[in-house]
Coordinates of C-alpha atoms in Angstrom, one line a residue:
M1 CA -40.3 5.4 -24.9
I2 CA -39.0 6.4 -21.5
N3 CA -42.1 5.0 -19.8
T4 CA -41.4 1.7 -21.5
Q5 CA -37.9 1.5 -20.2
K6 CA -39.1 2.4 -16.7
E7 CA -41.6 -0.5 -16.8
R8 CA -38.9 -2.9 -18.1
L9 CA -36.6 -1.9 -15.3
G10 CA -39.3 -2.5 -12.7
G11 CA -39.9 -5.9 -14.2
L12 CA -36.2 -6.8 -14.1
F13 CA -36.0 -6.1 -10.3
G14 CA -39.6 -6.9 -9.1
Y15 CA -40.6 -3.3 -8.3
E16 CA -43.8 -1.6 -9.4
S17 CA -42.3 1.9 -10.0
S18 CA -39.1 3.3 -11.5
V19 CA -37.9 6.9 -11.6
L20 CA -35.0 7.8 -13.9
F21 CA -32.4 10.4 -13.0
G22 CA -29.3 11.9 -14.7
R23 CA -27.2 10.0 -12.1
A24 CA -27.7 7.5 -9.3
R25 CA -26.5 10.1 -6.8
S26 CA -29.2 12.5 -8.1
A27 CA -31.8 9.8 -7.1
I28 CA -30.2 9.7 -3.6
V29 CA -30.6 13.5 -3.2
A30 CA -34.1 13.5 -4.5
L31 CA -35.1 10.7 -2.1
L32 CA -33.6 12.5 0.9
E33 CA -35.4 15.7 -0.1
V34 CA -38.7 13.9 -0.3
L35 CA -38.1 12.2 3.0
G36 CA -37.6 15.6 4.6
A37 CA -34.0 14.8 5.6
D38 CA -32.2 17.3 7.9
K39 CA -29.5 17.3 10.6
D40 CA -31.7 15.1 12.8
F41 CA -31.9 12.5 10.0
S42 CA -29.3 9.6 10.1
F43 CA -28.0 8.1 6.9
I44 CA -25.9 4.9 7.3
I45 CA -23.6 4.0 4.4
P46 CA -20.5 1.7 4.0
S47 CA -17.2 3.1 5.2
N48 CA -15.6 2.0 1.8
L49 CA -17.6 3.5 -1.0
S50 CA -17.5 6.0 -3.8
P51 CA -17.2 9.5 -2.3
V52 CA -20.2 10.8 -4.3
V53 CA -22.6 9.0 -2.0
Y54 CA -21.2 10.8 1.0
I55 CA -21.3 14.1 -1.0
A56 CA -25.0 13.5 -1.9
G57 CA -25.9 12.9 1.7
R58 CA -23.9 15.8 3.0
S59 CA -25.6 18.2 0.5
C60 CA -28.9 17.5 2.3
G61 CA -27.4 18.2 5.7
V62 CA -28.0 14.7 7.2
N63 CA -26.0 13.0 9.9
I64 CA -23.9 10.5 7.9
L65 CA -22.7 7.4 9.8
L66 CA -20.1 5.1 8.4
C67 CA -20.7 1.4 8.9
P68 CA -17.4 -0.7 8.8
V69 CA -17.0 -3.3 6.1
D70 CA -15.7 -6.9 6.6
S71 CA -11.9 -6.9 6.1
Q72 CA -12.2 -10.2 4.1
T73 CA -15.1 -9.4 1.8
G74 CA -15.5 -5.6 1.7
L75 CA -19.2 -6.0 2.5
L76 CA -21.2 -4.7 5.4
S77 CA -22.0 -6.9 8.4
D78 CA -25.8 -7.3 8.8
E79 CA -25.6 -7.4 12.6
V80 CA -23.3 -4.4 12.9
M81 CA -25.5 -2.4 10.5
A82 CA -28.7 -3.5 12.3
E83 CA -27.2 -2.4 15.6
M84 CA -26.4 1.0 14.2
V85 CA -30.0 1.4 13.1
R86 CA -31.2 0.5 16.5
N87 CA -28.8 3.0 18.1
G88 CA -29.6 5.7 15.5
G89 CA -32.0 8.6 15.7
A90 CA -35.8 8.5 15.3
R91 CA -35.6 9.2 11.6
G92 CA -33.2 7.8 9.1
M93 CA -32.2 5.7 6.0
V94 CA -29.8 2.8 5.8
M95 CA -28.1 1.7 2.6
P96 CA -27.2 -2.1 2.3
T97 CA -24.7 -2.1 -0.5
Y98 CA -23.8 -5.0 -2.9
L99 CA -20.3 -3.6 -3.5
Y100 CA -18.4 -4.9 -6.5
G101 CA -21.5 -7.0 -7.5
Y102 CA -21.3 -9.4 -4.5
Y103 CA -24.6 -10.3 -2.9
T104 CA -25.5 -11.1 0.7
D105 CA -28.8 -10.8 2.7
Y106 CA -29.5 -8.2 5.3
P107 CA -32.5 -9.5 7.3
A108 CA -31.5 -8.1 10.7
T109 CA -31.0 -4.6 9.2
I110 CA -34.3 -4.7 7.4
Q111 CA -36.1 -5.8 10.5
A112 CA -34.4 -3.1 12.7
A113 CA -35.3 -0.5 10.1
G114 CA -38.9 -1.6 9.9
E115 CA -39.2 -1.4 13.7
K116 CA -38.1 2.2 13.7
G117 CA -39.7 3.3 10.5
W118 CA -36.4 3.9 8.7
F119 CA -36.2 3.8 4.9
V120 CA -34.1 0.9 3.5
L121 CA -32.5 1.8 0.2
E122 CA -30.5 -1.1 -1.4
N123 CA -27.5 0.1 -3.4
D124 CA -27.4 -2.3 -6.3
T125 CA -25.7 -0.3 -8.9
M126 CA -24.2 -3.5 -10.5
A127 CA -27.7 -5.2 -10.7
T128 CA -27.0 -8.2 -8.6
K129 CA -30.8 -8.6 -8.0
V130 CA -31.8 -8.6 -11.6
Q131 CA -34.1 -11.5 -12.4
N132 CA -35.7 -13.6 -15.1
K133 CA -37.3 -17.0 -15.5
S134 CA -34.0 -18.8 -15.0
N135 CA -32.9 -16.5 -12.2
P136 CA -35.2 -16.8 -9.1
P137 CA -36.1 -13.4 -7.6
K138 CA -34.2 -12.4 -4.5
L139 CA -37.1 -11.4 -2.3
T140 CA -36.6 -8.3 -0.2
S141 CA -38.5 -6.1 2.3
S142 CA -36.6 -3.0 1.4
D143 CA -38.4 0.2 0.4
G144 CA -36.3 1.0 -2.6
L145 CA -33.4 0.0 -4.8
L146 CA -30.8 2.2 -6.5
I147 CA -29.2 1.3 -9.8
S148 CA -26.7 3.0 -12.1
F149 CA -26.3 2.8 -15.9
S150 CA -22.9 4.4 -16.2
D151 CA -20.0 2.8 -18.0
G152 CA -18.9 -0.6 -16.7
K153 CA -22.3 -1.4 -15.1
A154 CA -24.4 -4.5 -15.8
V155 CA -27.1 -2.3 -17.3
E156 CA -24.9 0.0 -19.3
A157 CA -26.2 3.1 -21.0
G158 CA -23.2 5.4 -20.7
G159 CA -24.8 7.4 -17.9
G160 CA -27.9 7.9 -15.8
G161 CA -29.4 6.0 -12.9
A162 CA -32.7 5.1 -11.3
I163 CA -34.5 4.5 -8.1
L164 CA -37.1 1.7 -7.9
V165 CA -39.7 1.8 -5.2
K166 CA -42.9 0.0 -4.2
D167 CA -44.8 3.0 -3.0
K168 CA -46.5 4.7 -6.0
K169 CA -47.1 7.9 -4.1
L170 CA -43.4 8.1 -3.3
A171 CA -42.6 7.4 -7.0
G172 CA -44.8 10.4 -8.0
E173 CA -43.0 12.7 -5.6
L174 CA -39.6 11.5 -6.8
Q175 CA -40.7 12.0 -10.4
S176 CA -41.7 15.6 -9.5
R177 CA -38.3 16.2 -8.1
A178 CA -36.6 14.7 -11.2
A179 CA -38.7 17.0 -13.4
S180 CA -37.4 20.0 -11.4
Y181 CA -33.8 19.2 -12.0
P182 CA -31.8 20.4 -15.1
V183 CA -31.1 17.7 -17.7
L184 CA -27.7 16.1 -17.5
D185 CA -25.4 17.5 -20.2
S186 CA -21.8 17.3 -21.4
L187 CA -20.8 20.3 -19.2
A188 CA -22.0 18.5 -16.1
N189 CA -19.9 15.4 -17.1
Q190 CA -16.9 17.6 -17.6
R191 CA -17.2 19.0 -14.1
E192 CA -17.5 15.5 -12.7
H193 CA -14.3 14.3 -14.4
W194 CA -12.5 17.4 -13.1
F195 CA -13.7 16.9 -9.5
L196 CA -12.7 13.2 -9.7
A197 CA -9.3 13.9 -11.1
L198 CA -8.7 16.6 -8.5
R199 CA -9.7 14.4 -5.6
L200 CA -7.5 11.5 -6.8
H201 CA -4.6 13.9 -7.3
L202 CA -4.9 15.4 -3.8
R203 CA -5.4 12.0 -2.1
K204 CA -2.2 10.7 -3.7
G205 CA -0.2 13.8 -2.7
P206 CA 3.1 14.9 -4.2
P207 CA 5.7 12.1 -5.1
G208 CA 7.1 10.8 -1.8
G209 CA 4.9 13.3 0.2
P210 CA 1.8 13.0 2.3
S211 CA -1.8 12.9 1.1
M212 CA -3.4 16.2 0.7
A213 CA -7.0 14.8 0.6
S214 CA -8.2 17.3 3.2
L215 CA -7.8 20.1 0.6
S216 CA -10.5 18.5 -1.6
E217 CA -13.0 19.2 1.3
N218 CA -12.8 22.8 0.2
T219 CA -14.5 22.0 -3.1
L220 CA -17.5 20.2 -1.6
K221 CA -19.8 23.2 -2.0
L222 CA -19.0 23.2 -5.7
E223 CA -19.5 19.4 -6.0
E224 CA -22.8 19.6 -4.2
K225 CA -24.0 21.9 -7.0
N226 CA -23.2 19.2 -9.5
L227 CA -25.5 16.5 -8.1
K228 CA -29.1 17.2 -9.2
Y229 CA -29.8 16.1 -12.8
A230 CA -32.7 14.7 -14.8
F231 CA -32.4 11.8 -17.2
P232 CA -31.5 13.0 -20.7
E233 CA -33.6 11.9 -23.7
T234 CA -30.4 11.1 -25.5
L235 CA -29.8 8.1 -23.1
T236 CA -33.2 6.5 -23.7
E237 CA -32.1 4.4 -26.6
P238 CA -28.7 3.4 -25.0
L239 CA -30.7 2.4 -21.9
S240 CA -33.0 0.2 -24.0
I241 CA -30.0 -1.5 -25.5
G242 CA -28.5 -1.9 -22.1
I243 CA -31.6 -3.6 -20.8
D244 CA -31.7 -5.8 -23.9
H245 CA -28.1 -7.0 -23.3
V246 CA -28.0 -7.3 -19.5
W247 CA -28.0 -11.1 -19.5
E248 CA -25.4 -11.2 -22.3
S249 CA -23.3 -8.7 -20.3
L250 CA -23.6 -10.7 -17.1
R251 CA -22.6 -13.9 -18.9
S252 CA -19.6 -12.4 -20.4
R253 CA -18.4 -10.8 -17.1
K254 CA -18.9 -14.1 -15.3
E255 CA -16.9 -16.0 -17.9
K256 CA -14.1 -13.5 -17.7
A257 CA -14.1 -13.5 -13.9
A258 CA -14.0 -17.3 -13.9
L259 CA -11.0 -17.2 -16.2
W260 CA -9.1 -14.8 -13.8
R261 CA -10.1 -17.0 -10.9
D262 CA -9.0 -20.2 -12.6
K263 CA -5.6 -18.8 -13.5
L264 CA -5.0 -17.1 -10.2
E265 CA -5.9 -20.2 -8.2
G266 CA -2.9 -21.4 -6.3
V267 CA -0.8 -18.3 -6.8
C268 CA 1.0 -17.7 -3.5
G269 CA -0.2 -14.5 -1.8
I270 CA -3.6 -14.2 -3.5
E271 CA -6.9 -14.6 -1.6
F272 CA -10.5 -14.5 -2.8
P273 CA -13.5 -13.1 -0.9
P274 CA -15.7 -16.1 0.3
L275 CA -18.9 -14.9 -1.4
A276 CA -20.8 -15.4 -4.6
Q277 CA -20.5 -12.6 -7.1
P278 CA -23.6 -12.8 -9.3
S279 CA -22.9 -9.6 -11.2
P280 CA -19.1 -9.0 -11.4
W281 CA -18.0 -5.3 -11.6
R282 CA -14.4 -6.4 -11.8
F283 CA -12.5 -9.4 -10.7
I284 CA -11.8 -8.9 -7.0
C285 CA -9.1 -10.5 -4.9
R286 CA -6.9 -9.6 -1.9
I287 CA -3.2 -9.4 -1.6
P288 CA -2.4 -9.1 2.1
K289 CA 1.3 -8.4 1.4
N290 CA 2.7 -6.2 -1.4
R291 CA -0.6 -5.2 -2.9
D292 CA 0.7 -1.8 -3.9
S293 CA 3.8 -3.3 -5.5
V294 CA 1.7 -5.7 -7.6
A295 CA -0.6 -2.8 -8.7
H296 CA 2.3 -0.7 -9.7
A297 CA 4.0 -3.5 -11.7
L298 CA 0.8 -4.3 -13.5
R299 CA 0.2 -0.6 -14.5
A300 CA 3.8 -0.4 -15.7
E301 CA 3.0 -3.2 -18.1
G302 CA -0.2 -1.6 -19.4
I303 CA -2.5 -3.7 -17.3
D304 CA -5.3 -1.8 -15.6
A305 CA -5.3 -2.5 -11.8
G306 CA -7.6 -0.7 -9.4
I307 CA -7.5 -0.5 -5.6
N308 CA -11.1 0.6 -5.0
Y309 CA -12.5 1.5 -2.6
P310 CA -10.4 3.3 0.0
P311 CA -12.2 4.3 3.2
L312 CA -14.2 7.5 3.0
T313 CA -12.0 8.7 5.8
D314 CA -9.1 8.9 3.4
S315 CA -11.1 11.2 1.1
F316 CA -12.5 13.3 3.9
P317 CA -10.0 13.1 6.7
Y318 CA -11.1 16.1 8.6
L319 CA -14.9 15.8 8.2
L320 CA -14.9 12.1 9.1
K321 CA -12.0 12.0 11.5
N322 CA -14.0 10.3 14.2
Q323 CA -15.3 7.5 12.0
T324 CA -12.3 5.5 11.2
H325 CA -12.5 1.6 11.2
V326 CA -9.7 -0.9 11.4
D327 CA -11.5 -3.4 9.1
A328 CA -12.1 -0.7 6.5
D329 CA -8.4 0.2 6.5
L330 CA -7.4 -3.5 6.2
W331 CA -9.7 -4.1 3.2
A332 CA -8.5 -1.0 1.5
S333 CA -4.8 -2.0 2.0
D334 CA -5.4 -5.5 0.5
V335 CA -8.0 -5.3 -2.3
I336 CA -7.1 -5.2 -6.0
N337 CA -9.6 -5.3 -8.9
L338 CA -8.9 -6.4 -12.4
W339 CA -10.8 -5.6 -15.6
L340 CA -13.4 -7.9 -17.2
T341 CA -13.7 -6.0 -20.5
E342 CA -13.4 -7.6 -23.9
D343 CA -9.8 -6.3 -24.4
Y344 CA -8.7 -8.7 -21.6
D345 CA -8.4 -11.9 -23.6
E346 CA -6.6 -15.0 -22.3
A347 CA -3.2 -13.8 -23.5
R348 CA -3.4 -10.5 -21.8
I349 CA -4.7 -12.1 -18.6
D350 CA -1.7 -14.6 -18.7
K351 CA 0.6 -11.6 -19.1
A352 CA -0.9 -10.0 -16.0
I353 CA -0.7 -13.1 -13.9
S354 CA 3.0 -13.6 -14.9
V355 CA 3.7 -10.0 -13.6
M356 CA 1.8 -10.8 -10.4
R357 CA 3.7 -14.0 -9.9
G358 CA 7.0 -12.3 -10.4
V359 CA 6.3 -9.6 -7.8
L360 CA 4.9 -12.0 -5.2
R361 CA 7.7 -14.5 -5.7
D362 CA 10.3 -11.7 -5.3

């Protein structure tokens, strides 16, 4: 049954081979291991991203380079990323990322990587490039594509991830790596929740006090031991259901995002990224003034409001102290994300917008 799901995934994204892992980050580690990554191997990732990607790269000892994001969209600049590839070492991997489910092309980056023989791994955990007869394929020259099946993703299975590649030999090597990893279990998930809570707690710091994020750098060796996992058989059926319902999920999310957009249009102080969002993760907007006050007021009223993603330099202030970017900081200070789940009906969205109007008006 697993082989069937792997074939279906390949068909959804236009790749010949799919390899399942316990987590998407497990796939990153496996790929770096197969590529023979070491301290002379460069890995370019967005400056604003989940810390687990940085941890995965660091566990392999690679030279991690943060690419600044656009302060208006949160996405990477194709030209900036391409220039980083051209100036990088002889060996490396670059990760164009469709953050939040937004999509943009990266032709200059792919060309630069091709000229140097670098691996291009598209980070598409929200399945922006999923395709069917009514959704023309987004052609790419990348070497691989990363996808996640965790809660809240377009292809949702409650956990797991996959890497899709064109090279069958590479797929075989990745499959061998996956087979050597322990199967993801409940204990591994408990450890993950603990690390996540600890990192968040330390980054916030004590009430009224400074961030203590640097202390979480002391747990990295432990976190690195919680990266490599194989896909559990228990997630096979949920994955099948997630694939079956991907288009229904995308339609529902788009409708909910459109409702947020329609009701927030014209609210003073709200700005929207000027990009298409083919696979919404959450509804994303920017509040250049008083973002934190708005988020605090929403949470006080029982409305989930996220401020993902802060720069990785916030999470690892000592290790990444020389890679700060003004645009990354600006995006992190302005962005707010709002839920697209079924429990956010029109009445609850209206309540949220009333709270936002009140804070911004005051």
